[in-house]
Structure formats: structure tokens, C-alpha cells
PDB file of C-alpha atoms in Angstrom:
ATOM      1  CA  ASP T   1    -142.850 -51.505 -16.832  1.00 90.00           C
ATOM      2  CA  GLY T   2    -142.832 -55.261 -18.257  1.00 91.00           C
ATOM      3  CA  THR T   3    -139.283 -55.305 -18.420  1.00 92.00           C
ATOM      4  CA  ALA T   4    -136.043 -56.436 -16.763  1.00 92.00           C
ATOM      5  CA  LYS T   5    -133.027 -54.140 -16.838  1.00 89.00           C
ATOM      6  CA  ILE T   6    -129.499 -55.320 -16.485  1.00 85.00           C
ATOM      7  CA  VAL T   7    -127.182 -51.999 -15.770  1.00 83.00           C
ATOM      8  CA  ALA T   8    -123.799 -50.902 -15.431  1.00 74.00           C
ATOM      9  CA  VAL T   9    -123.055 -50.368 -11.760  1.00 73.00           C
ATOM     10  CA  GLU T  10    -120.730 -47.819 -12.369  1.00 68.00           C
ATOM     11  CA  THR T  11    -122.308 -45.356 -14.668  1.00 71.00           C
ATOM     12  CA  GLY T  12    -126.153 -46.818 -14.121  1.00 77.00           C
ATOM     13  CA  GLU T  13    -126.144 -47.087 -18.026  1.00 75.00           C
ATOM     14  CA  GLU T  14    -128.320 -50.167 -19.537  1.00 79.00           C
ATOM     15  CA  ILE T  15    -126.888 -52.497 -21.309  1.00 75.00           C
ATOM     16  CA  ALA T  16    -129.481 -54.972 -21.862  1.00 80.00           C
ATOM     17  CA  ARG T  17    -133.203 -55.379 -21.134  1.00 86.00           C
ATOM     18  CA  ILE T  18    -135.564 -58.164 -21.294  1.00 90.00           C
ATOM     19  CA  ASP T  19    -139.693 -57.889 -22.481  1.00 91.00           C
ATOM     20  CA  HIS T  20    -142.209 -58.949 -20.720  1.00 93.00           C
ATOM     21  CA  ASP T  21    -146.329 -58.378 -20.889  1.00 92.00           C
ATOM     22  CA  SER T  22    -146.019 -57.762 -17.266  1.00 93.00           C
ATOM     23  CA  GLY T  23    -144.682 -56.734 -14.259  1.00 94.00           C
ATOM     24  CA  VAL T  24    -141.498 -58.561 -13.790  1.00 95.00           C
ATOM     25  CA  LEU T  25    -141.416 -60.222 -10.336  1.00 95.00           C
ATOM     26  CA  ALA T  26    -138.287 -62.235  -9.761  1.00 95.00           C
ATOM     27  CA  VAL T  27    -134.639 -62.575 -11.572  1.00 94.00           C
ATOM     28  CA  ALA T  28    -131.685 -64.624 -10.960  1.00 93.00           C
ATOM     29  CA  TRP T  29    -128.469 -65.365 -12.490  1.00 88.00           C
ATOM     30  CA  SER T  30    -126.987 -68.613 -13.609  1.00 86.00           C
ATOM     31  CA  LEU T  31    -123.806 -69.218 -11.440  1.00 81.00           C
ATOM     32  CA  ASP T  32    -121.664 -68.872 -14.421  1.00 77.00           C
ATOM     33  CA  GLY T  33    -123.386 -65.348 -15.221  1.00 75.00           C
ATOM     34  CA  LYS T  34    -123.992 -66.127 -19.057  1.00 80.00           C
ATOM     35  CA  GLN T  35    -127.920 -66.796 -18.172  1.00 87.00           C
ATOM     36  CA  VAL T  36    -130.645 -64.874 -16.485  1.00 90.00           C
ATOM     37  CA  ALA T  37    -133.853 -66.154 -15.806  1.00 94.00           C
ATOM     38  CA  THR T  38    -136.848 -63.712 -15.324  1.00 95.00           C
ATOM     39  CA  ALA T  39    -140.395 -64.370 -14.096  1.00 96.00           C
ATOM     40  CA  SER T  40    -143.634 -62.429 -14.878  1.00 94.00           C
ATOM     41  CA  ASN T  41    -146.894 -61.536 -13.971  1.00 93.00           C
ATOM     42  CA  ASP T  42    -147.820 -62.299 -17.461  1.00 92.00           C
ATOM     43  CA  GLY T  43    -147.739 -66.164 -16.371  1.00 93.00           C
ATOM     44  CA  THR T  44    -144.372 -66.650 -18.316  1.00 94.00           C
ATOM     45  CA  ALA T  45    -140.842 -67.029 -17.518  1.00 94.00           C
ATOM     46  CA  LYS T  46    -137.778 -66.935 -19.656  1.00 92.00           C
ATOM     47  CA  VAL T  47    -134.292 -67.884 -19.782  1.00 92.00           C
ATOM     48  CA  SER T  48    -132.029 -65.576 -21.648  1.00 86.00           C
ATOM     49  CA  THR T  49    -128.688 -65.972 -22.675  1.00 82.00           C
ATOM     50  CA  ILE T  50    -126.581 -62.455 -21.907  1.00 76.00           C
ATOM     51  CA  GLN T  51    -123.185 -62.284 -23.351  1.00 74.00           C
ATOM     52  CA  ILE T  52    -121.365 -61.263 -20.600  1.00 69.00           C
ATOM     53  CA  THR T  53    -117.563 -60.948 -22.218  1.00 69.00           C
ATOM     54  CA  VAL T  54    -118.873 -59.028 -25.128  1.00 71.00           C
ATOM     55  CA  LEU T  55    -120.950 -56.622 -22.813  1.00 74.00           C
ATOM     56  CA  ARG T  56    -117.997 -56.043 -20.890  1.00 76.00           C
ATOM     57  CA  ALA T  57    -115.524 -55.191 -23.254  1.00 78.00           C
ATOM     58  CA  LYS T  58    -117.889 -53.034 -24.943  1.00 78.00           C
ATOM     59  CA  LEU T  59    -118.274 -50.915 -21.715  1.00 80.00           C
ATOM     60  CA  CYS T  60    -114.443 -50.930 -20.946  1.00 86.00           C
ATOM     61  CA  THR T  61    -113.701 -49.683 -24.515  1.00 86.00           C
ATOM     62  CA  GLU T  62    -116.183 -46.809 -24.927  1.00 82.00           C
ATOM     63  CA  ARG T  63    -118.218 -46.348 -21.667  1.00 81.00           C
ATOM     64  CA  LEU T  64    -116.064 -46.523 -18.461  1.00 85.00           C
ATOM     65  CA  SER T  65    -113.462 -44.437 -17.489  1.00 90.00           C
ATOM     66  CA  ARG T  66    -112.081 -46.431 -14.322  1.00 93.00           C
ATOM     67  CA  ASN T  67    -112.886 -49.713 -12.320  1.00 94.00           C
ATOM     68  CA  LEU T  68    -114.818 -49.906  -9.407  1.00 93.00           C
ATOM     69  CA  THR T  69    -113.771 -48.058  -6.027  1.00 96.00           C
ATOM     70  CA  ALA T  70    -113.123 -49.475  -2.803  1.00 96.00           C
ATOM     71  CA  GLN T  71    -116.224 -48.801  -1.401  1.00 95.00           C
ATOM     72  CA  GLU T  72    -118.263 -49.646  -4.653  1.00 93.00           C
ATOM     73  CA  TRP T  73    -116.430 -53.331  -4.312  1.00 93.00           C
ATOM     74  CA  GLU T  74    -117.652 -53.692  -0.713  1.00 92.00           C
ATOM     75  CA  ARG T  75    -120.928 -52.647  -0.819  1.00 90.00           C
ATOM     76  CA  TYR T  76    -121.829 -54.744  -4.416  1.00 86.00           C
ATOM     77  CA  LEU T  77    -119.583 -57.293  -4.094  1.00 86.00           C
ATOM     78  CA  ASP T  78    -117.447 -58.468  -0.984  1.00 86.00           C
ATOM     79  CA  LEU T  79    -116.919 -56.556   2.074  1.00 87.00           C
ATOM     80  CA  ASN T  80    -113.182 -58.429   1.878  1.00 89.00           C
ATOM     81  CA  LEU T  81    -111.090 -56.197  -0.525  1.00 93.00           C
ATOM     82  CA  THR T  82    -108.330 -59.194  -0.909  1.00 93.00           C
ATOM     83  CA  THR T  83    -110.751 -60.288  -3.755  1.00 93.00           C
ATOM     84  CA  TYR T  84    -110.754 -57.237  -5.347  1.00 95.00           C
ATOM     85  CA  GLY T  85    -110.736 -57.372  -9.249  1.00 93.00           C
ATOM     86  CA  ARG T  86    -110.401 -54.987 -12.413  1.00 92.00           C
ATOM     87  CA  THR T  87    -113.751 -55.586 -14.048  1.00 86.00           C
ATOM     88  CA  CYS T  88    -112.171 -53.698 -16.733  1.00 90.00           C
ATOM     89  CA  ASP T  89    -108.696 -55.210 -17.220  1.00 89.00           C
ATOM     90  CA  ASN T  90    -107.309 -52.043 -19.837  1.00 92.00           C
ATOM     91  CA  LEU T  91    -107.696 -49.911 -16.964  1.00 94.00           C
ATOM     92  CA  PRO T  92    -105.843 -49.527 -13.912  1.00 95.00           C
ATOM     93  CA  ALA T  93    -107.195 -50.704 -10.149  1.00 96.00           C
ATOM     94  CA  HIS T  94    -108.759 -47.725  -8.517  1.00 96.00           C
ATOM     95  CA  PRO T  95    -106.363 -45.636  -6.096  1.00 95.00           C
ATOM     96  CA  SER T  96    -108.912 -45.820  -3.357  1.00 97.00           C
ATOM     97  CA  VAL T  97    -108.145 -49.769  -2.657  1.00 97.00           C
ATOM     98  CA  THR T  98    -104.689 -48.471  -2.106  1.00 97.00           C
ATOM     99  CA  SER T  99    -105.658 -45.762   0.131  1.00 96.00           C
ATOM    100  CA  ARG T 100    -108.293 -47.895   2.304  1.00 96.00           C
ATOM    101  CA  ALA T 101    -105.025 -50.628   2.550  1.00 96.00           C
ATOM    102  CA  LEU T 102    -103.166 -48.283   4.314  1.00 96.00           C
ATOM    103  CA  GLU T 103    -105.756 -46.780   6.330  1.00 96.00           C
ATOM    104  CA  LEU T 104    -105.577 -50.113   7.993  1.00 95.00           C
ATOM    105  CA  ALA T 105    -101.996 -50.338   7.911  1.00 94.00           C
ATOM    106  CA  GLY T 106    -101.933 -49.194  12.025  1.00 92.00           C
ATOM    107  CA  SER T 107    -105.034 -51.316  13.163  1.00 94.00           C
ATOM    108  CA  ASN T 108    -104.559 -54.234  11.053  1.00 95.00           C
ATOM    109  CA  PRO T 109    -101.204 -54.393   9.192  1.00 93.00           C
ATOM    110  CA  ASP T 110    -101.861 -57.905   8.237  1.00 95.00           C
ATOM    111  CA  GLN T 111    -104.890 -57.393   6.379  1.00 95.00           C
ATOM    112  CA  ALA T 112    -103.596 -54.204   4.904  1.00 96.00           C
ATOM    113  CA  LEU T 113    -100.579 -56.036   3.604  1.00 97.00           C
ATOM    114  CA  THR T 114    -102.410 -58.658   1.963  1.00 96.00           C
ATOM    115  CA  ILE T 115    -104.813 -56.307   0.276  1.00 97.00           C
ATOM    116  CA  LEU T 116    -101.484 -54.588  -0.873  1.00 97.00           C
ATOM    117  CA  GLN T 117    -100.231 -57.779  -1.870  1.00 97.00           C
ATOM    118  CA  HIS T 118    -103.138 -58.916  -3.895  1.00 96.00           C
ATOM    119  CA  LEU T 119    -103.819 -55.398  -5.517  1.00 97.00           C
ATOM    120  CA  ILE T 120     -99.997 -55.819  -7.034  1.00 97.00           C
ATOM    121  CA  GLN T 121    -100.628 -58.951  -8.331  1.00 96.00           C
ATOM    122  CA  ILE T 122    -103.693 -58.249 -10.443  1.00 96.00           C
ATOM    123  CA  ASP T 123    -102.275 -54.448 -11.228  1.00 96.00           C
ATOM    124  CA  PRO T 124     -98.373 -54.741 -11.644  1.00 95.00           C
ATOM    125  CA  ASP T 125     -98.437 -51.027 -12.112  1.00 94.00           C
ATOM    126  CA  ALA T 126    -100.329 -49.829  -9.113  1.00 95.00           C
ATOM    127  CA  ASP T 127     -98.341 -47.778  -7.161  1.00 96.00           C
ATOM    128  CA  LEU T 128     -98.848 -48.798  -3.485  1.00 97.00           C
ATOM    129  CA  ASP T 129     -97.653 -45.763  -1.787  1.00 96.00           C
ATOM    130  CA  PRO T 130     -99.033 -42.784  -3.714  1.00 93.00           C
ATOM    131  CA  ALA T 131     -97.618 -40.466  -0.843  1.00 91.00           C
ATOM    132  CA  THR T 132     -94.610 -40.425  -2.760  1.00 86.00           C
ATOM    133  CA  PRO T 133     -95.009 -39.380  -6.176  1.00 76.00           C
ATOM    134  CA  ASP T 134     -91.729 -38.855  -7.335  1.00 83.00           C
ATOM    135  CA  THR T 135     -91.641 -43.059  -7.144  1.00 89.00           C
ATOM    136  CA  GLN T 136     -93.842 -46.018  -7.890  1.00 92.00           C
ATOM    137  CA  GLU T 137     -93.656 -48.106  -4.872  1.00 95.00           C
ATOM    138  CA  THR T 138     -94.785 -52.077  -5.649  1.00 96.00           C
ATOM    139  CA  GLU T 139     -93.518 -53.753  -2.032  1.00 97.00           C
ATOM    140  CA  PRO T 140     -96.308 -53.909  -0.323  1.00 97.00           C
ATOM    141  CA  GLN T 141     -94.382 -54.028   3.399  1.00 97.00           C
ATOM    142  CA  VAL T 142     -92.480 -51.037   2.197  1.00 97.00           C
ATOM    143  CA  ALA T 143     -95.466 -49.194   1.578  1.00 97.00           C
ATOM    144  CA  ILE T 144     -96.894 -50.546   5.163  1.00 97.00           C
ATOM    145  CA  ASN T 145     -93.509 -49.259   6.252  1.00 97.00           C
ATOM    146  CA  ASN T 146     -93.687 -45.883   4.583  1.00 96.00           C
ATOM    147  CA  GLU T 147     -97.339 -44.811   5.944  1.00 97.00           C
ATOM    148  CA  LEU T 148     -96.352 -46.130   9.569  1.00 97.00           C
ATOM    149  CA  ALA T 149     -93.362 -43.846   9.683  1.00 97.00           C
ATOM    150  CA  ARG T 150     -95.271 -40.885   8.618  1.00 97.00           C
ATOM    151  CA  ARG T 151     -97.524 -41.403  11.521  1.00 97.00           C
ATOM    152  CA  LYS T 152     -94.649 -41.806  13.723  1.00 97.00           C
ATOM    153  CA  ARG T 153     -93.497 -38.629  12.448  1.00 97.00           C
ATOM    154  CA  ARG T 154     -96.727 -36.667  12.704  1.00 96.00           C
ATOM    155  CA  ASP T 155     -96.345 -38.036  16.440  1.00 97.00           C
ATOM    156  CA  GLY T 156     -93.157 -36.691  16.885  1.00 96.00           C
ATOM    157  CA  LEU T 157     -93.540 -33.504  15.550  1.00 95.00           C
ATOM    158  CA  GLN T 158     -96.806 -33.124  18.115  1.00 95.00           C
ATOM    159  CA  ALA T 159     -94.770 -34.570  20.553  1.00 96.00           C
ATOM    160  CA  VAL T 160     -91.949 -31.440  20.002  1.00 94.00           C
ATOM    161  CA  GLU T 161     -95.071 -28.926  20.230  1.00 92.00           C
ATOM    162  CA  ASN T 162     -96.367 -30.510  23.702  1.00 94.00           C
ATOM    163  CA  LYS T 163     -92.776 -30.061  24.892  1.00 93.00           C
ATOM    164  CA  ASP T 164     -92.649 -33.805  25.219  1.00 96.00           C
ATOM    165  CA  ILE T 165     -89.015 -34.353  23.880  1.00 95.00           C
ATOM    166  CA  GLU T 166     -88.459 -37.909  25.180  1.00 96.00           C
ATOM    167  CA  THR T 167     -91.727 -39.224  23.483  1.00 96.00           C
ATOM    168  CA  ALA T 168     -90.781 -37.150  20.380  1.00 96.00           C
ATOM    169  CA  THR T 169     -87.406 -38.746  20.384  1.00 96.00           C
ATOM    170  CA  GLU T 170     -88.942 -41.965  20.461  1.00 97.00           C
ATOM    171  CA  ARG T 171     -91.430 -41.485  17.323  1.00 97.00           C
ATOM    172  CA  PHE T 172     -88.575 -40.341  15.474  1.00 97.00           C
ATOM    173  CA  THR T 173     -86.446 -42.969  16.315  1.00 97.00           C
ATOM    174  CA  GLU T 174     -89.025 -45.339  15.486  1.00 97.00           C
ATOM    175  CA  ALA T 175     -90.054 -43.504  12.128  1.00 97.00           C
ATOM    176  CA  LEU T 176     -86.461 -43.883  11.113  1.00 97.00           C
ATOM    177  CA  LYS T 177     -86.307 -47.683  11.690  1.00 97.00           C
ATOM    178  CA  LEU T 178     -89.106 -48.198   9.575  1.00 97.00           C
ATOM    179  CA  ASN T 179     -88.241 -45.579   7.009  1.00 96.00           C
ATOM    180  CA  PRO T 180     -84.475 -44.519   6.844  1.00 96.00           C
ATOM    181  CA  LYS T 181     -84.849 -42.217   4.487  1.00 94.00           C
ATOM    182  CA  ILE T 182     -87.909 -40.397   6.023  1.00 95.00           C
ATOM    183  CA  ASP T 183     -87.686 -36.661   6.269  1.00 95.00           C
ATOM    184  CA  LEU T 184     -88.454 -35.841   9.845  1.00 95.00           C
ATOM    185  CA  ASN T 185     -89.213 -32.151   9.204  1.00 93.00           C
ATOM    186  CA  PRO T 186     -91.038 -31.672   5.953  1.00 89.00           C
ATOM    187  CA  ASP T 187     -91.930 -28.119   6.176  1.00 86.00           C
ATOM    188  CA  THR T 188     -88.214 -27.644   5.533  1.00 86.00           C
ATOM    189  CA  LYS T 189     -86.507 -27.913   1.790  1.00 87.00           C
ATOM    190  CA  GLU T 190     -83.784 -30.483   3.021  1.00 89.00           C
ATOM    191  CA  ILE T 191     -83.970 -33.680   4.570  1.00 91.00           C
ATOM    192  CA  GLU T 192     -83.625 -33.672   8.039  1.00 93.00           C
ATOM    193  CA  GLN T 193     -83.169 -36.867   9.860  1.00 93.00           C
ATOM    194  CA  ASP T 194     -81.078 -35.541  12.947  1.00 94.00           C
ATOM    195  CA  ILE T 195     -83.033 -35.680  15.567  1.00 95.00           C
ATOM    196  CA  GLU T 196     -81.791 -33.282  17.890  1.00 94.00           C
ATOM    197  CA  ALA T 197     -81.596 -30.916  15.641  1.00 93.00           C
ATOM    198  CA  VAL T 198     -84.993 -31.140  14.005  1.00 93.00           C
ATOM    199  CA  ILE T 199     -86.472 -30.795  17.502  1.00 94.00           C
ATOM    200  CA  LYS T 200     -84.122 -27.530  18.133  1.00 92.00           C
ATOM    201  CA  ALA T 201     -85.345 -26.538  14.858  1.00 90.00           C
ATOM    202  CA  ILE T 202     -89.169 -26.707  15.807  1.00 89.00           C
ATOM    203  CA  GLN T 203     -88.271 -25.432  19.130  1.00 87.00           C
ATOM    204  CA  ASN T 204     -86.798 -22.516  17.564  1.00 85.00           C
ATOM    205  CA  GLN T 205     -89.649 -21.359  15.205  1.00 81.00           C
ATOM    206  CA  SER T 206     -92.240 -21.984  18.091  1.00 74.00           C
ATOM    207  CA  ASN T 207     -90.185 -19.380  20.270  1.00 67.00           C
TER     208      ASN T 207
END
């Protein structure tokens, strides 16, 4: 339609427009992101100065309600979440970044740790372990240990159901080493950490 439009990735809203008399063939940004060049079928090329700082401030205070999700960051900017940044400094990092890091805790703990370390640097108010809503976890390694402990507990509970008491005992022991405060039987109101008692209680429930 003879225009080049700059839009907000999250919302699709137009935030700037460059007009030509015919279709736009090509667009290129300057390295500093302050200028954009457009070439058109009308035989012209234009270099337009874009006040990104002003546009960002306007978007962050008037239009946007969140920062990019982990999926959006990977799709539009960088597959490496260790480069994740808050487009809007007045808004928190999206919780999906924490979730993605914790997903990696079992298969790639080093990468998970790096992502969480980066996240707490750019957003000191981030909760790195949302599974514990009563407390804000700001220590990356603790958050990873807590996640791994929950997985060990899950495996232990499954082993009890499968009547594999030896494996259940091993998994519960590993869970307690990772997180000495973990509740081995979350189905009860009390915090249960006696492995033998937990196994017997679950066995009695299933009988």
C-alpha cells in the first residue's frame, strides 16, 4: 500500500509509518536501531530517524502490560534465553522464562542455572521458584535444587505405587538431599520427611 509500518511485536499495534508513492521493496535498520532505510517501486529510497527510546517509553507506559514471553524472545530475537531482556523496565520479566529454565533443570542444569542467574540480574524481584508461592526465591541454585527435589519426590511416590520400595527409598533420600525442607507426601497437611513413615502411609492408603 506504499507504506512501511513499524509495529509492536506483542500487540501488533502500529507505532510508526513511512510513506512512499508505490510499494515498498526493502527495509533495513541501522545498527544502533535509530534509523530505518526503505526502498520503493516509486524509485526512491528514504532514511528515516526513529526515536526508539521515545516509542519504547510510550509503549511501556500506555500500551503494554507485560514483557516478552520466553517463546516470543526465542522466536523473534534469540534462541538463547541467557540474552533475555526486559523491553519495558517498568514491567517484570515474564514468568515463562523461569518456567523454561526449570524445565531444563533435569536435562541441562548448567544452562538452567545460567538462565536463572541472568534473570535475577535483570530483574531482582523475580521469583525463581514459583512452585513455592509463600516465599520469593532469588537463589538460582536453590530454585533448581527445589525443582529437582520435586521430581525425585514424584518418582518416589510412583515407585511406592509400583511396590518398588527400594527405588522409592532412594528417590526420597535424593529429594531430601536436594531440599532438606521438602514435604515427601504433599497429600497430607503435615510436612512429612520420615521416609519409612511416608512409604507405610501411602501403602496403607492404597490397601
